[in-house]
Every structure is written in structure tokens, then in C-alpha cells.
Coordinates of C-alpha atoms in Angstrom, one line a residue:
Chain A
M1 CA -48.4 -25.5 32.6
I2 CA -45.6 -26.8 30.5
K3 CA -47.2 -25.7 27.1
K4 CA -47.5 -22.0 29.0
I5 CA -43.6 -22.1 29.6
F6 CA -43.3 -23.1 25.7
T7 CA -44.9 -20.4 24.7
V8 CA -43.4 -18.1 26.9
L9 CA -40.1 -19.4 25.8
I10 CA -40.8 -19.1 22.0
I11 CA -42.4 -15.7 22.5
V12 CA -39.0 -14.5 24.2
I13 CA -36.3 -16.5 21.7
S14 CA -38.1 -15.1 18.9
S15 CA -38.3 -11.6 20.3
Q16 CA -34.6 -11.8 21.1
Y17 CA -34.0 -12.5 17.1
S18 CA -36.3 -9.6 15.7
L19 CA -34.4 -7.3 17.8
F20 CA -31.0 -8.3 16.3
A21 CA -31.9 -8.5 13.1
W22 CA -31.3 -6.0 10.3
D23 CA -33.8 -6.2 7.6
A24 CA -33.4 -7.9 3.8
G25 CA -33.8 -4.0 2.1
K26 CA -30.7 -2.4 4.1
V27 CA -28.6 -5.3 3.4
K28 CA -30.1 -5.3 -0.5
K29 CA -29.1 -1.6 -0.4
S30 CA -25.7 -2.3 0.8
I31 CA -24.7 -5.0 -1.5
Q32 CA -26.2 -2.9 -4.5
K33 CA -23.5 0.4 -2.9
A34 CA -20.4 -1.9 -3.1
E35 CA -21.4 -3.4 -6.5
S36 CA -21.7 -0.2 -8.0
Y37 CA -18.5 1.0 -6.5
I38 CA -17.1 -1.8 -8.2
S39 CA -18.5 -1.2 -11.6
E40 CA -17.2 2.8 -10.9
I41 CA -13.9 1.7 -10.2
E42 CA -13.4 -1.1 -13.1
S43 CA -14.8 2.0 -15.8
N44 CA -11.8 4.2 -14.7
I45 CA -9.6 3.5 -17.3
H46 CA -6.6 5.4 -15.6
L47 CA -6.8 3.8 -12.5
K48 CA -7.5 0.0 -13.5
E49 CA -4.3 -0.7 -13.9
F50 CA -2.9 0.3 -10.3
I51 CA -5.5 -1.3 -8.3
P52 CA -4.2 -3.4 -6.0
Y53 CA -5.4 -7.1 -6.4
E54 CA -5.8 -8.6 -3.2
Y55 CA -8.1 -5.3 -2.0
Y56 CA -10.2 -6.0 -4.9
S57 CA -10.4 -9.7 -4.8
S58 CA -11.3 -10.0 -1.7
A59 CA -14.0 -7.5 -1.8
V60 CA -15.5 -9.2 -4.5
V61 CA -15.6 -12.5 -2.4
N62 CA -17.1 -10.1 0.2
I63 CA -19.9 -9.4 -1.9
R64 CA -20.6 -13.2 -3.2
N65 CA -20.5 -14.1 0.7
A66 CA -23.0 -11.1 1.4
R67 CA -25.5 -12.3 -1.4
N68 CA -25.0 -16.0 0.0
E69 CA -25.7 -14.8 3.3
L70 CA -28.7 -12.7 2.3
L71 CA -30.4 -16.0 0.4
K72 CA -30.0 -17.8 3.8
K73 CA -31.4 -15.0 5.2
E74 CA -28.4 -14.2 7.9
Y75 CA -29.3 -10.3 7.4
N76 CA -26.7 -9.3 9.9
V77 CA -23.9 -11.8 8.3
A78 CA -24.9 -10.2 5.1
Y79 CA -24.7 -6.8 6.0
F80 CA -21.6 -6.9 7.7
Y81 CA -20.0 -8.2 4.6
S82 CA -21.5 -6.2 2.1
E83 CA -19.9 -3.2 4.4
V84 CA -16.4 -4.4 4.8
A85 CA -16.7 -4.8 0.7
Y86 CA -17.4 -1.6 0.1
I87 CA -14.9 -0.5 3.1
K88 CA -12.3 -2.4 1.1
L89 CA -13.3 -1.3 -2.6
K90 CA -12.9 2.4 -0.9
A91 CA -9.4 1.4 0.4
A92 CA -8.1 0.0 -2.9
Y93 CA -9.2 3.4 -5.0
Y94 CA -7.4 5.8 -2.9
F95 CA -4.5 2.9 -3.1
A96 CA -4.8 2.5 -6.9
K97 CA -4.7 6.8 -6.6
A98 CA -1.5 7.2 -4.5
R99 CA 0.2 4.2 -6.9
K100 CA -1.0 6.4 -10.2
I101 CA 0.4 9.8 -8.5
R102 CA 3.8 7.7 -7.9
F103 CA 4.4 6.5 -11.4
D104 CA 3.5 10.1 -12.6
E105 CA 6.3 11.5 -10.4
I106 CA 8.4 9.0 -11.9
V107 CA 7.4 9.6 -15.4
Y108 CA 7.5 13.4 -14.9
E109 CA 11.3 13.2 -13.2
R110 CA 12.6 11.0 -16.3
D111 CA 11.1 13.4 -18.9
H112 CA 12.4 16.4 -17.2
Y113 CA 16.1 15.1 -17.2
K114 CA 15.4 13.7 -20.9
N115 CA 14.4 17.0 -21.8
N116 CA 17.5 18.7 -19.4
K117 CA 20.0 16.3 -21.7
K118 CA 18.5 17.4 -24.8
Y119 CA 19.2 21.3 -23.5
L120 CA 22.7 20.7 -22.6
D121 CA 23.2 18.9 -26.0
N122 CA 22.1 22.1 -27.6
R123 CA 23.9 24.6 -25.7
A124 CA 27.3 22.8 -24.5
S125 CA 30.3 22.9 -26.5
D126 CA 31.6 19.8 -24.7
S127 CA 31.8 16.9 -27.5
N128 CA 32.2 14.2 -25.0
L129 CA 28.9 15.4 -23.7
R130 CA 27.5 12.6 -26.1
Y131 CA 28.8 9.7 -24.1
I132 CA 26.9 11.0 -20.9
I133 CA 23.5 11.3 -23.2
E134 CA 24.4 7.5 -24.7
A135 CA 24.7 5.9 -21.3
N136 CA 21.3 7.8 -20.3
L137 CA 23.0 9.2 -17.2
F138 CA 20.4 11.2 -15.5
K139 CA 21.9 14.5 -13.7
K140 CA 21.3 15.3 -10.0
N141 CA 22.6 18.5 -8.8
N142 CA 26.9 17.7 -9.3
I143 CA 26.5 13.9 -9.8
F144 CA 25.5 12.0 -12.6
K145 CA 23.6 8.8 -11.8
I146 CA 21.8 5.3 -13.3
E147 CA 20.0 3.0 -11.7
F148 CA 19.7 -1.0 -13.5
L149 CA 17.9 -3.9 -12.3
D150 CA 19.9 -7.1 -11.8
K151 CA 17.9 -8.5 -14.2
E152 CA 19.3 -6.1 -16.9
I153 CA 23.1 -6.5 -16.1
F154 CA 23.5 -9.7 -14.7
T155 CA 22.4 -13.7 -16.3
G156 CA 22.5 -16.8 -14.1
S157 CA 22.5 -17.7 -10.6
R158 CA 26.0 -17.1 -10.6
L159 CA 25.8 -13.6 -11.6
R160 CA 28.0 -13.3 -14.8
I161 CA 27.4 -10.3 -16.7
S162 CA 24.8 -10.9 -19.8
S163 CA 26.1 -9.3 -23.2
H164 CA 23.4 -6.3 -22.7
G165 CA 24.6 -5.7 -19.6
K166 CA 28.2 -5.4 -20.9
L167 CA 26.8 -2.9 -23.5
L168 CA 25.1 -0.9 -20.8
I169 CA 28.5 -1.3 -18.7
D170 CA 30.7 -0.2 -21.9
R171 CA 28.7 3.5 -22.1
I172 CA 29.6 3.9 -18.8
I173 CA 33.2 3.0 -19.3
K174 CA 32.9 5.4 -22.6
V175 CA 32.0 8.2 -19.7
L176 CA 34.8 7.5 -17.8
T177 CA 37.4 7.5 -20.4
A178 CA 36.0 11.0 -22.0
Y179 CA 36.6 12.8 -18.1
K180 CA 39.6 11.4 -17.0
K181 CA 39.3 13.2 -13.6
C182 CA 35.7 11.6 -12.6
R183 CA 35.3 9.1 -10.4
V184 CA 32.7 6.0 -10.2
K185 CA 30.7 4.4 -6.7
L186 CA 29.3 1.2 -7.7
V187 CA 26.5 0.4 -5.1
G188 CA 25.0 -3.3 -4.7
H189 CA 21.4 -3.2 -3.5
S190 CA 19.7 -6.4 -2.4
G191 CA 15.6 -6.7 -2.2
F192 CA 16.5 -9.2 0.8
N193 CA 18.5 -9.8 4.0
D194 CA 22.2 -9.6 2.5
F195 CA 23.3 -12.3 4.7
K196 CA 25.8 -13.7 2.1
K197 CA 26.8 -10.0 1.2
I198 CA 25.4 -10.6 -2.5
S199 CA 25.2 -6.6 -2.9
G200 CA 28.8 -5.9 -2.4
Y201 CA 29.7 -9.3 -4.6
K202 CA 27.5 -7.6 -7.5
A203 CA 29.3 -4.6 -7.0
R204 CA 32.7 -6.0 -7.5
I205 CA 31.9 -8.1 -10.4
I206 CA 30.9 -4.7 -12.4
K207 CA 34.2 -3.3 -10.8
R208 CA 36.4 -6.1 -12.2
Y209 CA 34.7 -6.0 -15.8
M210 CA 35.7 -2.1 -15.7
T211 CA 39.2 -2.6 -14.1
E212 CA 39.7 -5.3 -17.1
K213 CA 38.4 -2.8 -19.9
G214 CA 41.0 -0.5 -18.9
I215 CA 39.7 2.0 -16.0
D216 CA 41.9 2.5 -13.1
P217 CA 40.8 0.4 -9.9
D218 CA 41.8 3.8 -7.8
R219 CA 38.7 5.7 -9.7
I220 CA 36.1 3.2 -8.7
D221 CA 34.6 2.2 -5.4
A222 CA 32.5 -0.6 -5.2
F223 CA 30.5 -1.7 -2.3
G224 CA 26.9 -3.3 -1.2
A225 CA 24.2 -1.6 0.7
G226 CA 22.2 -4.6 1.3
N227 CA 18.5 -4.2 1.6
R228 CA 18.8 -0.7 3.4
I229 CA 18.2 1.8 0.7
V230 CA 14.8 1.4 -0.9
M231 CA 14.1 2.8 -4.2
K232 CA 11.0 4.8 -5.5
T233 CA 8.8 2.6 -7.8
P234 CA 5.0 3.0 -8.7
L235 CA 3.9 0.9 -5.8
G236 CA 5.9 3.2 -3.1
Y237 CA 9.3 2.4 -1.6
R238 CA 10.4 -1.1 -2.4
R239 CA 13.7 -3.0 -1.8
I240 CA 14.7 -4.1 -5.5
N241 CA 17.6 -5.9 -6.5
R242 CA 19.6 -3.6 -8.3
I243 CA 22.9 -1.9 -9.2
E244 CA 23.6 1.9 -8.7
I245 CA 26.2 3.7 -10.6
I246 CA 27.1 7.3 -9.7
V247 CA 29.8 9.4 -11.8
S248 CA 30.9 12.2 -9.9
G249 CA 33.7 15.2 -11.0
I250 CA 32.4 15.5 -14.4
E251 CA 33.4 19.3 -15.4
I252 CA 31.5 20.1 -18.7
K253 CA 33.1 22.8 -20.5
Chain B
M1 CA -44.3 -32.0 38.5
R2 CA -41.0 -33.4 38.2
I3 CA -41.0 -32.4 34.8
L4 CA -41.8 -28.8 35.6
N5 CA -38.9 -28.9 38.2
I6 CA -36.5 -29.8 35.6
L7 CA -37.9 -27.1 33.2
I8 CA -37.5 -24.7 35.4
I9 CA -33.5 -25.8 36.0
A10 CA -33.5 -26.1 32.3
I11 CA -34.4 -22.1 32.0
I12 CA -31.6 -21.3 34.7
I13 CA -28.9 -22.6 33.2
L14 CA -30.2 -21.8 29.8
C15 CA -30.3 -18.1 30.9
N16 CA -27.0 -18.3 32.6
I17 CA -25.3 -19.7 29.5
G18 CA -27.1 -16.3 27.7
R19 CA -25.5 -14.2 30.2
V20 CA -22.2 -15.9 30.0
I21 CA -22.1 -15.4 26.1
A22 CA -23.2 -11.7 26.9
S23 CA -20.9 -11.0 28.9
D24 CA -18.1 -12.5 27.0
Q25 CA -19.4 -10.7 23.7
L26 CA -19.7 -7.6 25.6
V27 CA -15.7 -7.9 26.7
E28 CA -14.7 -8.8 23.2
V29 CA -16.5 -5.3 22.3
K30 CA -15.1 -3.2 24.5
S31 CA -11.7 -4.1 23.9
L32 CA -11.9 -3.7 20.2
Q33 CA -13.3 -0.7 21.2
N34 CA -10.4 0.4 22.8
I35 CA -8.2 -0.7 20.5
V36 CA -10.5 1.6 17.9
K37 CA -10.0 4.6 20.3
I38 CA -6.5 4.2 20.7
K39 CA -6.0 3.9 16.9
L40 CA -7.7 7.0 16.4
N41 CA -6.0 9.4 18.8
K42 CA -2.6 8.1 17.3
I43 CA -4.0 8.9 13.8
K44 CA -5.5 12.1 15.0
K45 CA -1.7 13.2 16.6
S46 CA 0.4 12.3 14.0
V47 CA -1.2 12.9 10.6
K48 CA -3.1 16.5 9.4
A49 CA -6.6 15.9 10.6
A50 CA -7.9 18.5 8.2
D51 CA -6.7 15.8 5.2
I52 CA -8.5 13.1 6.9
K53 CA -11.2 14.6 8.6
D54 CA -14.2 12.7 6.8
E55 CA -13.0 9.5 7.3
I56 CA -12.3 10.5 10.9
G57 CA -16.0 11.3 11.2
V58 CA -16.7 7.8 9.8
I59 CA -15.2 5.7 12.6
E60 CA -16.6 8.0 15.4
N61 CA -19.6 7.4 13.9
Y62 CA -19.0 3.9 14.1
L63 CA -18.0 4.3 17.7
K64 CA -21.2 6.1 18.6
D65 CA -23.3 3.5 16.7
T66 CA -21.4 0.6 19.0
E67 CA -21.9 2.2 22.0
K68 CA -25.6 2.6 21.6
L69 CA -26.0 -1.0 20.3
V70 CA -23.9 -2.0 23.7
K71 CA -26.5 0.1 25.8
D72 CA -29.8 -1.7 24.1
E73 CA -27.5 -5.0 24.7
E74 CA -27.0 -6.0 21.0
F75 CA -23.8 -7.0 20.9
E76 CA -23.2 -9.0 17.9
K77 CA -24.7 -6.0 16.0
A78 CA -22.0 -3.8 18.1
Y79 CA -19.3 -6.3 17.4
Y80 CA -20.0 -6.1 13.7
I81 CA -19.9 -2.4 13.6
I82 CA -16.7 -2.3 15.4
S83 CA -15.5 -4.6 13.5
L84 CA -16.3 -2.5 10.3
A85 CA -14.7 0.7 12.4
I86 CA -11.2 -1.7 12.5
S87 CA -11.4 -2.2 8.5
Y88 CA -11.7 1.5 8.1
F89 CA -8.3 2.4 8.9
N90 CA -7.6 0.9 5.6
V91 CA -9.4 3.6 4.2
I92 CA -7.0 6.0 6.5
E93 CA -4.3 4.5 5.8
A94 CA -4.7 4.5 2.0
K95 CA -5.8 8.1 1.9
I96 CA -2.6 9.1 3.6
E97 CA -0.7 7.4 1.0
M98 CA -2.3 9.4 -1.3
N99 CA -1.8 12.7 0.2
S100 CA 2.1 11.9 0.8
A101 CA 2.3 11.2 -2.9
E102 CA 0.5 14.3 -3.8
I103 CA 3.0 16.1 -1.5
E104 CA 5.7 14.5 -2.6
F105 CA 5.2 14.9 -6.6
Q106 CA 4.5 18.8 -5.9
K107 CA 7.6 18.8 -4.0
L108 CA 9.6 17.6 -7.1
R109 CA 7.7 20.1 -9.3
T110 CA 9.2 22.5 -7.5
E111 CA 12.7 21.3 -6.8
L112 CA 12.9 20.6 -10.7
S113 CA 12.2 23.9 -11.6
D114 CA 14.3 25.7 -9.3
E115 CA 17.1 23.4 -10.5
D116 CA 16.0 24.6 -14.0
K117 CA 16.0 28.0 -13.0
R118 CA 19.4 28.0 -11.5
E119 CA 20.6 26.5 -14.8

């Protein structure tokens, strides 16, 4: 009697397991699909540098886990891991493409303004225009602007202006002295919550330097925008420590 | 006879444990299904569905498969499939990002060419 009950139990349990199982062949195919997607992404030279590391690496780990589970004959788990890996790789591919497009966009915009400046240089009779070109100011509608990362301008934790930073600001000062009617707006940005008002402090440091160099302080507006305004980068819009310099009121003859 | 009684009681307990586990799994799968459905509806409303038609189709297939597996009481498989559906939202997010980047680039191109024409 007991033997009979045991055999019935064993049959029931084993039948349950057979219902749940995904077979080894399907799992192997799924793993191969994910692995071939990896090699496809890796062989794409244009996209390789833009692939988001977190997605890619976790997909690789998932494939390894799938292989381990396959060895243990845990086909359900193995199949799940391999499919997740494939999905992550797909997402990584699209994200990489988005980053590439954003990068191309930035390069396109930069090159456009560069070419525009050359065009202006050849045509305009304004001799002061060379200061704008030297300062690398980009023309956007009626204003000229440029953005510097903090590391380009400042040095040390106390935010002193570095010698390279002075060189860059001096070029802007030349523009301001050449065009007497123009005004400049210095906007400090931060990549974090600006509780200590550091973004405004950075802008004021540059204002002080400019006034020391003989620019009328009434022509300079300096303020901090905190981390409210984002910057366009190849990785999308990001909050980055930087200084934005906007010159308005330049009249090119 | 005693042993037989004990065995029967043990089988009854085991069956009940099985039921409890199954009902837990069912609740979990159902809640995940609801999450997927809500997310999918949100995406359908907010984004141009034509751009991510294929991706939406994949998730809908996952949902169908899950329902079939739940009917067959294969909760483990159903759980895995619905989890795959949730992680597939990453692909949709990435594709939306790619499409918006493309649109912005196109916008910039037309803006700059208009600017050139004006000058």
C-alpha cells in the first residue's frame, strides 16, 4: 500500500516538473542569439564607443549565468537569463544609437558656426570681428555665446582662475573693449543641488577679474542658475559644472 | 495503518502548501501583469505608437503568453515571461530616446539652414 502511494507521489511530482521545463535546445538557441548580438554590437565601430556600459556588462553577466544554469539543467532560469541578456543588449544598441545621433548633432552645430564665422570673416569690413573669432564665440540669433567647463577656467577647491582660464577670459575682455556698447552676462551652472550658491560665486569671481581688467561693472551681469538648466551632451541632457558667457548688443558693421 | 494515516495527513498538508504557493505566485503574476498593462497604456497615450509599433507588439505577445501560462497553471514560466515584458520597457525607452534625438537633429538642421538663408 505504502509503495503504491509513493509511486503515485513520484509520478505526480515528476509530471509537474516536466510541465514546467523549457528544453535545452531552446535555451541553447536563446543563448546563441544573445551572443551573436554581442558580436554584432562589438563589430560596429561607429557605435562601440557610445554603448552604455551598465547595460552591456549586465547582459554579459546574464549570459554567463544562463550558461551556468544550463549546466545545472535549470532550463527555466537559464532561458530567462538569456532572454534578459538579449533584451538588455537591444536596449544598449538603441541607447548607443541615440548617443551617436546627439554627438553628431553637437559636432554639426559646432562646425556650422565655425564655417559661419569664416564666412563672416571674409565678407565683413569690421576689423574687430577677429576678436569674436579668437574668443570662439558662437553666434545664436542676436547674441554671441560660449560655455566653459569649470575645469577649463578654475583650479583648486577654492575656485581660483587658472592661467589657462585667464587666457580664455582675456579673449572675451578683448571683445568687450572692442565693442563698447555690448553687455555681457555671466551665468554659473552647477551639476548638483546648489545649496551653497557656488554657481553664483563662480560667476562673481569672473566678474571681479573682468572689472580688474578695466571693464565697467555696470556692463556685466553675474548670477548663478544652480542646476536648473541642463546642457546638451552626447549622453543626453546633463547637469554640468560650467560657466556660460553671453555677449549681447554687438553690432557688426 | 498508523503510517498510512500519517502519510495521508502529510499528503494533504503538502497539497495545501502547494496551493498556497501557487496562489501566491498567481497574485504576484497578476500584479505584474497589471503593472505592464498600465505602463503600456501610458506609453501608447504619450508616444506616437507608429514609432514603437514592433516593441509594443512584443510586449503584447508577452502578455498573451503569460495569460496562457496562467490558464495552464504554469506560474513559474508565467512569472519569467511577465518579468521579460517588464525588462522590455528598457528597449522602448531606448527607442524613444533614439527617435527624439533624431527629431532634434532634424530640427537643428532645418533651423540652421533657415538661419543661413536669412543671412
